[in-house]
mmCIF file of C-alpha atoms in Angstrom:
data_model
loop_
_atom_site.group_PDB
_atom_site.id
_atom_site.type_symbol
_atom_site.label_atom_id
_atom_site.label_comp_id
_atom_site.label_asym_id
_atom_site.label_seq_id
_atom_site.Cartn_x
_atom_site.Cartn_y
_atom_site.Cartn_z
ATOM 1 C CA UNK D 1 4.285 1.016 7.574
ATOM 2 C CA UNK D 2 7.554 -0.404 5.724
ATOM 3 C CA UNK D 3 9.182 2.452 3.855
ATOM 4 C CA UNK D 4 12.404 3.714 5.259
ATOM 5 C CA UNK D 5 11.692 7.301 4.705
ATOM 6 C CA UNK D 6 13.884 8.590 7.639
ATOM 7 C CA UNK D 7 17.969 8.575 7.123
ATOM 8 C CA UNK D 8 20.403 6.262 8.632
ATOM 9 C CA UNK D 9 21.713 6.323 11.386
ATOM 10 C CA UNK D 10 25.978 5.456 12.559
ATOM 11 C CA UNK D 11 24.830 2.785 13.734
ATOM 12 C CA UNK D 12 22.755 1.230 10.982
ATOM 13 C CA UNK D 13 25.355 1.857 8.893
ATOM 14 C CA UNK D 14 27.981 -0.027 10.862
ATOM 15 C CA UNK D 15 24.813 -3.394 11.799
ATOM 16 C CA UNK D 16 22.781 -3.509 8.454
ATOM 17 C CA UNK D 17 24.407 -5.432 5.324
ATOM 18 C CA UNK D 18 25.359 -3.221 2.299
ATOM 19 C CA UNK D 19 23.025 -3.224 0.023
ATOM 20 C CA UNK D 20 23.364 -1.107 -3.004
ATOM 21 C CA UNK D 21 20.722 2.018 -3.310
ATOM 22 C CA UNK D 22 18.858 0.265 -6.456
ATOM 23 C CA UNK D 23 17.681 -2.909 -5.123
ATOM 24 C CA UNK D 24 17.360 -1.444 -1.834
ATOM 25 C CA UNK D 25 15.087 0.645 -3.483
ATOM 26 C CA UNK D 26 13.679 -1.801 -5.153
ATOM 27 C CA UNK D 27 13.149 -4.163 -2.284
ATOM 28 C CA UNK D 28 11.204 -1.329 -0.680
ATOM 29 C CA UNK D 29 9.216 -0.527 -3.575
ATOM 30 C CA UNK D 30 7.830 -4.555 -3.059
ATOM 31 C CA UNK D 31 7.364 -3.915 0.859
ATOM 32 C CA UNK D 32 5.606 -0.753 0.576
ATOM 33 C CA UNK D 33 3.269 -3.537 -0.419
ATOM 34 C CA UNK D 34 2.567 -5.084 2.833
ATOM 35 C CA UNK D 35 0.367 -3.487 5.439
ATOM 36 C CA UNK D 36 0.166 -5.333 9.370
ATOM 37 C CA UNK D 37 -1.882 -3.967 11.369
ATOM 38 C CA UNK D 38 -3.322 -5.274 14.597
ATOM 39 C CA UNK D 39 -6.644 -6.838 14.913
ATOM 40 C CA UNK D 40 -6.834 -7.814 18.818
ATOM 41 C CA UNK D 41 -4.172 -7.711 21.598
ATOM 42 C CA UNK D 42 -4.258 -8.725 25.622
ATOM 43 C CA UNK D 43 -2.097 -8.042 28.378
ATOM 44 C CA UNK D 44 -1.879 -11.120 30.128
ATOM 45 C CA UNK D 45 -1.253 -11.162 34.187
ATOM 46 C CA UNK D 46 -0.447 -14.615 35.450
ATOM 47 C CA UNK D 47 1.448 -16.425 38.547
ATOM 48 C CA UNK D 48 3.290 -19.376 37.977
ATOM 49 C CA UNK D 49 3.322 -22.361 37.374
ATOM 50 C CA UNK D 50 1.254 -21.508 34.408
ATOM 51 C CA UNK D 51 1.438 -22.449 30.547
ATOM 52 C CA UNK D 52 -0.872 -21.065 27.555
ATOM 53 C CA UNK D 53 -1.752 -22.950 24.190
ATOM 54 C CA UNK D 54 -2.328 -20.760 21.292
ATOM 55 C CA UNK D 55 -3.668 -22.511 18.368
ATOM 56 C CA UNK D 56 -2.440 -21.958 14.732
ATOM 57 C CA UNK D 57 -4.284 -19.534 13.019
ATOM 58 C CA UNK D 58 -4.304 -17.544 10.273
ATOM 59 C CA UNK D 59 -3.814 -14.056 11.393
ATOM 60 C CA UNK D 60 -0.153 -13.365 12.826
ATOM 61 C CA UNK D 61 0.779 -14.194 16.338
ATOM 62 C CA UNK D 62 3.269 -11.103 18.811
ATOM 63 C CA UNK D 63 4.389 -11.844 21.921
ATOM 64 C CA UNK D 64 6.251 -9.336 24.296
ATOM 65 C CA UNK D 65 7.666 -10.747 27.773
ATOM 66 C CA UNK D 66 7.207 -7.274 30.186
ATOM 67 C CA UNK D 67 7.955 -8.556 33.523
ATOM 68 C CA UNK D 68 9.018 -12.019 34.238
ATOM 69 C CA UNK D 69 9.461 -14.184 31.927
ATOM 70 C CA UNK D 70 8.835 -17.004 30.213
ATOM 71 C CA UNK D 71 9.071 -20.235 27.543
ATOM 72 C CA UNK D 72 8.021 -20.698 23.596
ATOM 73 C CA UNK D 73 7.980 -23.765 22.291
ATOM 74 C CA UNK D 74 6.873 -24.880 18.815
ATOM 75 C CA UNK D 75 5.790 -28.041 18.015
ATOM 76 C CA UNK D 76 8.811 -30.722 17.195
ATOM 77 C CA UNK D 77 10.827 -27.649 18.763
ATOM 78 C CA UNK D 78 13.023 -27.249 21.698
ATOM 79 C CA UNK D 79 11.743 -24.664 24.328
ATOM 80 C CA UNK D 80 13.596 -21.069 23.767
ATOM 81 C CA UNK D 81 13.488 -19.031 27.117
ATOM 82 C CA UNK D 82 12.094 -15.344 26.435
ATOM 83 C CA UNK D 83 13.188 -12.584 29.026
ATOM 84 C CA UNK D 84 11.923 -9.194 30.443
ATOM 85 C CA UNK D 85 12.139 -6.892 26.919
ATOM 86 C CA UNK D 86 12.170 -9.665 24.481
ATOM 87 C CA UNK D 87 9.501 -9.672 21.761
ATOM 88 C CA UNK D 88 8.544 -12.910 19.048
ATOM 89 C CA UNK D 89 6.381 -12.473 15.754
ATOM 90 C CA UNK D 90 5.053 -15.550 14.401
ATOM 91 C CA UNK D 91 4.157 -14.810 10.921
ATOM 92 C CA UNK D 92 1.937 -17.913 10.092
ATOM 93 C CA UNK D 93 -0.141 -17.509 13.779
ATOM 94 C CA UNK D 94 1.885 -20.859 13.789
ATOM 95 C CA UNK D 95 0.617 -23.320 16.953
ATOM 96 C CA UNK D 96 2.495 -23.142 20.052
ATOM 97 C CA UNK D 97 2.756 -22.687 23.728
ATOM 98 C CA UNK D 98 3.591 -20.080 26.235
ATOM 99 C CA UNK D 99 4.660 -21.192 29.821
ATOM 100 C CA UNK D 100 6.342 -20.115 33.146
ATOM 101 C CA UNK D 101 8.896 -23.642 33.202
ATOM 102 C CA UNK D 102 9.241 -26.049 30.291
ATOM 103 C CA UNK D 103 6.845 -29.148 30.077
ATOM 104 C CA UNK D 104 3.860 -27.885 32.163
ATOM 105 C CA UNK D 105 0.346 -28.752 31.498
ATOM 106 C CA UNK D 106 -0.942 -26.485 29.306
ATOM 107 C CA UNK D 107 -4.338 -24.221 28.939
ATOM 108 C CA UNK D 108 -6.113 -23.029 26.039
ATOM 109 C CA UNK D 109 -5.685 -19.395 26.046
ATOM 110 C CA UNK D 110 -9.000 -18.713 24.684
ATOM 111 C CA UNK D 111 -10.121 -20.710 28.444
ATOM 112 C CA UNK D 112 -9.326 -17.639 30.491
ATOM 113 C CA UNK D 113 -11.346 -14.802 31.126
ATOM 114 C CA UNK D 114 -10.988 -12.075 29.061
ATOM 115 C CA UNK D 115 -12.449 -7.955 30.147
ATOM 116 C CA UNK D 116 -12.285 -5.538 27.973
ATOM 117 C CA UNK D 117 -9.970 -2.513 28.430
ATOM 118 C CA UNK D 118 -10.539 -0.623 24.900
ATOM 119 C CA UNK D 119 -11.000 -1.078 21.325
ATOM 120 C CA UNK D 120 -9.514 -4.193 20.311
ATOM 121 C CA UNK D 121 -7.484 -4.937 24.095
ATOM 122 C CA UNK D 122 -8.373 -6.814 26.264
ATOM 123 C CA UNK D 123 -6.782 -7.903 30.139
ATOM 124 C CA UNK D 124 -6.635 -11.245 30.139
ATOM 125 C CA UNK D 125 -6.329 -13.451 33.741
ATOM 126 C CA UNK D 126 -5.008 -16.863 34.774
ATOM 127 C CA UNK D 127 -7.487 -18.089 37.691
ATOM 128 C CA UNK D 128 -4.520 -17.948 40.400
ATOM 129 C CA UNK D 129 -4.873 -13.784 39.791
ATOM 130 C CA UNK D 130 -7.835 -13.113 40.610
ATOM 131 C CA UNK D 131 -6.966 -14.274 44.765
ATOM 132 C CA UNK D 132 -5.210 -11.065 45.789
ATOM 133 C CA UNK D 133 -1.572 -11.832 45.264
ATOM 134 C CA UNK D 134 0.470 -10.311 42.194
ATOM 135 C CA UNK D 135 0.760 -11.838 38.974
ATOM 136 C CA UNK D 136 4.485 -13.170 38.397
ATOM 137 C CA UNK D 137 4.746 -12.580 34.638
ATOM 138 C CA UNK D 138 3.131 -9.528 32.567
ATOM 139 C CA UNK D 139 2.785 -10.414 28.638
ATOM 140 C CA UNK D 140 1.567 -8.381 25.909
ATOM 141 C CA UNK D 141 0.231 -10.986 22.844
ATOM 142 C CA UNK D 142 -2.026 -9.856 19.949
ATOM 143 C CA UNK D 143 -2.817 -11.041 16.022
ATOM 144 C CA UNK D 144 -2.232 -9.710 13.674
ATOM 145 C CA UNK D 145 -3.508 -9.405 9.733
ATOM 146 C CA UNK D 146 -1.360 -9.396 6.986
ATOM 147 C CA UNK D 147 -2.265 -7.860 3.705
ATOM 148 C CA UNK D 148 -0.711 -10.372 1.663
ATOM 149 C CA UNK D 149 -2.080 -13.548 0.699
ATOM 150 C CA UNK D 150 -0.189 -16.635 2.832
ATOM 151 C CA UNK D 151 1.264 -18.092 -0.341
ATOM 152 C CA UNK D 152 3.189 -14.857 -1.347
ATOM 153 C CA UNK D 153 6.326 -15.661 -1.913
ATOM 154 C CA UNK D 154 7.572 -13.087 1.424
ATOM 155 C CA UNK D 155 5.401 -15.086 3.472
ATOM 156 C CA UNK D 156 6.397 -18.664 2.475
ATOM 157 C CA UNK D 157 10.043 -17.312 2.546
ATOM 158 C CA UNK D 158 9.578 -15.960 6.789
ATOM 159 C CA UNK D 159 10.706 -18.313 9.758
ATOM 160 C CA UNK D 160 7.681 -19.697 11.794
ATOM 161 C CA UNK D 161 9.848 -17.464 14.521
ATOM 162 C CA UNK D 162 11.254 -14.308 14.380
ATOM 163 C CA UNK D 163 12.675 -12.995 17.672
ATOM 164 C CA UNK D 164 13.350 -9.028 17.938
ATOM 165 C CA UNK D 165 16.403 -9.580 20.281
ATOM 166 C CA UNK D 166 18.372 -11.548 16.715
ATOM 167 C CA UNK D 167 17.661 -9.423 14.897
ATOM 168 C CA UNK D 168 18.629 -5.633 16.836
ATOM 169 C CA UNK D 169 21.795 -5.405 15.431
ATOM 170 C CA UNK D 170 20.235 -4.883 12.039
ATOM 171 C CA UNK D 171 17.525 -2.391 12.974
ATOM 172 C CA UNK D 172 18.428 -0.190 15.729
ATOM 173 C CA UNK D 173 14.903 0.701 15.425
ATOM 174 C CA UNK D 174 13.899 -1.942 17.207
ATOM 175 C CA UNK D 175 15.843 -2.032 20.888
ATOM 176 C CA UNK D 176 14.237 1.980 20.704
ATOM 177 C CA UNK D 177 10.870 0.143 19.896
ATOM 178 C CA UNK D 178 11.495 -2.998 22.997
ATOM 179 C CA UNK D 179 12.445 0.093 25.661
ATOM 180 C CA UNK D 180 9.936 2.432 24.497
ATOM 181 C CA UNK D 181 7.125 -0.325 25.437
ATOM 182 C CA UNK D 182 9.023 -1.378 28.859
ATOM 183 C CA UNK D 183 8.470 1.838 30.118
ATOM 184 C CA UNK D 184 4.939 1.473 28.653
ATOM 185 C CA UNK D 185 4.317 -1.279 31.107
ATOM 186 C CA UNK D 186 6.186 -0.057 33.584
ATOM 187 C CA UNK D 187 4.296 3.726 33.420
ATOM 188 C CA UNK D 188 0.640 1.708 33.167
ATOM 189 C CA UNK D 189 -0.897 5.064 32.681
ATOM 190 C CA UNK D 190 -3.984 6.059 30.607
ATOM 191 C CA UNK D 191 -4.190 4.662 27.104
ATOM 192 C CA UNK D 192 -1.188 2.269 28.297
ATOM 193 C CA UNK D 193 -2.653 -0.463 26.120
ATOM 194 C CA UNK D 194 -3.846 1.403 22.706
ATOM 195 C CA UNK D 195 -0.426 3.053 23.258
ATOM 196 C CA UNK D 196 0.971 -0.489 23.249
ATOM 197 C CA UNK D 197 -0.747 -2.292 20.463
ATOM 198 C CA UNK D 198 0.289 0.623 17.926
ATOM 199 C CA UNK D 199 3.568 0.571 19.297
ATOM 200 C CA UNK D 200 3.871 -3.775 18.742
ATOM 201 C CA UNK D 201 2.638 -3.024 15.301
ATOM 202 C CA UNK D 202 5.541 -1.370 14.436
ATOM 203 C CA UNK D 203 7.700 -3.354 15.811
ATOM 204 C CA UNK D 204 6.678 -6.598 14.154
ATOM 205 C CA UNK D 205 7.388 -4.350 10.906
ATOM 206 C CA UNK D 206 10.415 -3.537 11.898
ATOM 207 C CA UNK D 207 10.922 -7.561 12.471
ATOM 208 C CA UNK D 208 10.378 -7.909 9.226
ATOM 209 C CA UNK D 209 12.539 -5.416 7.932
ATOM 210 C CA UNK D 210 15.407 -6.739 9.574
ATOM 211 C CA UNK D 211 14.459 -10.064 8.708
ATOM 212 C CA UNK D 212 15.170 -9.448 5.063
ATOM 213 C CA UNK D 213 18.133 -7.067 5.650
ATOM 214 C CA UNK D 214 20.026 -10.050 6.788
ATOM 215 C CA UNK D 215 19.073 -12.464 4.586
ATOM 216 C CA UNK D 216 20.190 -10.169 1.938
ATOM 217 C CA UNK D 217 23.797 -11.298 1.781
ATOM 218 C CA UNK D 218 22.591 -15.437 1.116
ATOM 219 C CA UNK D 219 19.664 -14.685 -0.638
ATOM 220 C CA UNK D 220 18.199 -17.160 -3.159
ATOM 221 C CA UNK D 221 15.506 -17.732 -4.775
ATOM 222 C CA UNK D 222 12.557 -15.275 -4.909
ATOM 223 C CA UNK D 223 14.752 -13.204 -2.393
ATOM 224 C CA UNK D 224 17.943 -13.434 -5.057
ATOM 225 C CA UNK D 225 15.403 -12.704 -7.502
ATOM 226 C CA UNK D 226 14.294 -9.491 -5.709
ATOM 227 C CA UNK D 227 18.713 -8.694 -4.915
ATOM 228 C CA UNK D 228 18.833 -8.950 -9.134
ATOM 229 C CA UNK D 229 18.970 -5.661 -10.605
ATOM 230 C CA UNK D 230 17.009 -6.385 -14.011
ATOM 231 C CA UNK D 231 14.216 -8.736 -12.215
ATOM 232 C CA UNK D 232 13.999 -7.114 -9.426
ATOM 233 C CA UNK D 233 12.698 -4.015 -10.953
ATOM 234 C CA UNK D 234 9.885 -5.986 -12.643
ATOM 235 C CA UNK D 235 8.952 -8.165 -9.872
ATOM 236 C CA UNK D 236 8.859 -4.431 -8.283
ATOM 237 C CA UNK D 237 6.185 -3.970 -11.216
ATOM 238 C CA UNK D 238 4.151 -6.762 -10.756
ATOM 239 C CA UNK D 239 3.749 -6.586 -6.908
ATOM 240 C CA UNK D 240 2.972 -2.632 -7.447
ATOM 241 C CA UNK D 241 -0.247 -2.906 -10.340
ATOM 242 C CA UNK D 242 -1.289 -6.299 -10.037
ATOM 243 C CA UNK D 243 -3.875 -5.160 -11.671
ATOM 244 C CA UNK D 244 -1.700 -4.371 -15.069
ATOM 245 C CA UNK D 245 -2.214 -6.187 -18.130
ATOM 246 C CA UNK D 246 1.876 -7.112 -17.620
ATOM 247 C CA UNK D 247 2.324 -9.098 -20.979
ATOM 248 C CA UNK D 248 5.877 -10.397 -22.218
ATOM 249 C CA UNK D 249 6.431 -7.916 -24.732
ATOM 250 C CA UNK D 250 6.086 -5.113 -21.464
ATOM 251 C CA UNK D 251 7.678 -6.983 -19.140
ATOM 252 C CA UNK D 252 11.273 -7.478 -21.515
ATOM 253 C CA UNK D 253 10.497 -3.964 -22.066
ATOM 254 C CA UNK D 254 10.878 -2.457 -19.164
ATOM 255 C CA UNK D 255 13.623 -4.946 -18.709
ATOM 256 C CA UNK D 256 15.668 -3.198 -21.568
ATOM 257 C CA UNK D 257 15.488 -7.152 -23.568
ATOM 258 C CA UNK D 258 13.872 -8.994 -26.018
ATOM 259 C CA UNK D 259 11.558 -11.002 -24.914
ATOM 260 C CA UNK D 260 13.206 -14.229 -25.091
ATOM 261 C CA UNK D 261 16.023 -12.414 -23.221
ATOM 262 C CA UNK D 262 13.811 -11.535 -20.613
ATOM 263 C CA UNK D 263 11.738 -14.857 -20.561
ATOM 264 C CA UNK D 264 14.512 -17.461 -19.845
ATOM 265 C CA UNK D 265 16.913 -14.629 -17.569
ATOM 266 C CA UNK D 266 13.330 -14.513 -15.685
ATOM 267 C CA UNK D 267 12.894 -18.463 -15.325
ATOM 268 C CA UNK D 268 16.376 -19.305 -14.039
ATOM 269 C CA UNK D 269 15.854 -16.360 -12.030
ATOM 270 C CA UNK D 270 12.020 -16.686 -10.220
ATOM 271 C CA UNK D 271 11.906 -20.616 -10.525
ATOM 272 C CA UNK D 272 8.533 -20.259 -13.157
ATOM 273 C CA UNK D 273 7.339 -18.420 -16.169
ATOM 274 C CA UNK D 274 6.928 -14.988 -16.011
ATOM 275 C CA UNK D 275 3.375 -15.768 -17.149
ATOM 276 C CA UNK D 276 3.042 -18.069 -14.182
ATOM 277 C CA UNK D 277 4.241 -15.592 -11.893
ATOM 278 C CA UNK D 278 2.096 -12.789 -13.120
ATOM 279 C CA UNK D 279 -1.622 -15.354 -12.136
ATOM 280 C CA UNK D 280 0.524 -15.946 -8.964
ATOM 281 C CA UNK D 281 0.162 -12.824 -7.975
ATOM 282 C CA UNK D 282 -3.040 -11.970 -9.275
ATOM 283 C CA UNK D 283 -5.038 -14.334 -7.812
ATOM 284 C CA UNK D 284 -3.062 -13.256 -4.878
ATOM 285 C CA UNK D 285 -4.565 -10.124 -4.909
ATOM 286 C CA UNK D 286 -7.990 -11.727 -5.707
ATOM 287 C CA UNK D 287 -8.107 -13.485 -2.739
ATOM 288 C CA UNK D 288 -7.285 -10.539 -1.113
ATOM 289 C CA UNK D 289 -9.972 -8.569 -2.258
ATOM 290 C CA UNK D 290 -12.461 -11.495 -1.658
ATOM 291 C CA UNK D 291 -11.548 -13.313 2.168
ATOM 292 C CA UNK D 292 -10.696 -10.051 3.599
ATOM 293 C CA UNK D 293 -12.524 -7.291 1.961
ATOM 294 C CA UNK D 294 -15.351 -9.029 1.344
ATOM 295 C CA UNK D 295 -15.344 -8.137 -2.474
ATOM 296 C CA UNK D 296 -17.856 -9.891 -5.180
ATOM 297 C CA UNK D 297 -16.365 -12.185 -7.437
ATOM 298 C CA UNK D 298 -17.520 -10.768 -10.636
ATOM 299 C CA UNK D 299 -15.628 -7.296 -9.151
ATOM 300 C CA UNK D 300 -12.662 -8.829 -8.555
ATOM 301 C CA UNK D 301 -12.946 -10.169 -11.797
ATOM 302 C CA UNK D 302 -13.230 -7.532 -13.623
ATOM 303 C CA UNK D 303 -10.537 -5.528 -11.536
ATOM 304 C CA UNK D 304 -7.878 -7.794 -12.953
ATOM 305 C CA UNK D 305 -9.022 -7.896 -16.699
ATOM 306 C CA UNK D 306 -10.764 -11.412 -16.839
ATOM 307 C CA UNK D 307 -13.547 -11.089 -20.275
ATOM 308 C CA UNK D 308 -16.017 -12.878 -18.099
ATOM 309 C CA UNK D 309 -16.586 -14.081 -14.187
ATOM 310 C CA UNK D 310 -15.896 -18.090 -15.529
ATOM 311 C CA UNK D 311 -12.321 -18.352 -16.665
ATOM 312 C CA UNK D 312 -11.469 -15.579 -13.526
ATOM 313 C CA UNK D 313 -12.971 -18.693 -11.207
ATOM 314 C CA UNK D 314 -11.231 -21.132 -13.537
ATOM 315 C CA UNK D 315 -7.681 -19.472 -13.140
ATOM 316 C CA UNK D 316 -8.440 -19.099 -9.295
ATOM 317 C CA UNK D 317 -8.786 -22.211 -8.566
ATOM 318 C CA UNK D 318 -6.057 -23.347 -11.413
ATOM 319 C CA UNK D 319 -3.702 -21.274 -8.524
ATOM 320 C CA UNK D 320 -5.615 -21.164 -5.325
ATOM 321 C CA UNK D 321 -6.419 -24.783 -5.622
ATOM 322 C CA UNK D 322 -10.368 -23.621 -4.606
ATOM 323 C CA UNK D 323 -12.931 -21.184 -6.329
ATOM 324 C CA UNK D 324 -13.758 -17.849 -5.551
ATOM 325 C CA UNK D 325 -16.346 -18.973 -3.077
ATOM 326 C CA UNK D 326 -14.691 -21.268 -1.219
ATOM 327 C CA UNK D 327 -12.580 -18.233 0.703
ATOM 328 C CA UNK D 328 -14.427 -15.718 0.731
ATOM 329 C CA UNK D 329 -14.238 -15.009 5.042
ATOM 330 C CA UNK D 330 -17.524 -16.009 7.273
ATOM 331 C CA UNK D 331 -19.181 -12.573 9.442
ATOM 332 C CA UNK D 332 -15.881 -12.202 11.105
ATOM 333 C CA UNK D 333 -15.618 -12.820 15.211
ATOM 334 C CA UNK D 334 -12.884 -12.429 17.936
ATOM 335 C CA UNK D 335 -10.338 -14.810 18.669
ATOM 336 C CA UNK D 336 -8.188 -15.275 21.844
ATOM 337 C CA UNK D 337 -4.447 -13.831 21.090
#
């Protein structure tokens, strides 16, 4: 979803930061492993005054203001005005409020009536929208699921809130997607909700790509390591094949350095030893398999090269902080946007 398969336009060349081809390829290889899929979406019709509370959740949240307007607030932050055509992504599903004006009493989003429109898409109305009068505001809100573990370095670096408008100059595809969503809402044709959901998935991926590119100029920590010509290709290889037995000699050979020089450079740039980083990536992958795909612990242990389920479980608990059995997801239940 995040693969840059098309040739950038002249505007993209001017707006996006200049990233050397080798470093851009490294970043692309890591981002190719990132998938973002819509879990469910809601077309929300509300009339001022209104205020909705969105509790924290594991999945990412997405909001697109189709008409009217809204104010958004994260706990401990100031209110942020969202105008028609604005879109925001909350990659970690942080708790927040959306309202027609700041400081109104909030209603939990789960309390609003929901009517199925199509698979994974619902019509959500507040009580005032049922009295025959036109709603003042139209929002398209959704929940999205990353295939990455929440502790993945890329996820940990993301801000709580990403706003499409602030990233639009970095990626000319963002305004085009916003325009397409506005047109789809205005036309209100058959199947528009499903098309909006797919556009939202692509828009969210584009927001993340633009954010990564924005961070390239003054990157530190993990992003700096990704852009390091020597260490970056090592990181890309680890993330591309977490199941492989990545020994220090193998990684040093990939970098084209001695074991001692590689280990020293990796630890200095990434902030932890190669062995520790490989173990974390393996456990992040294992938690995704077990929590999201329902894989049996024994199968995950075998795929990652562990001799026994017991040794895998000890390594898993050491990295994740709880045993594999504790992260297995229950039967999925529908949750509000």
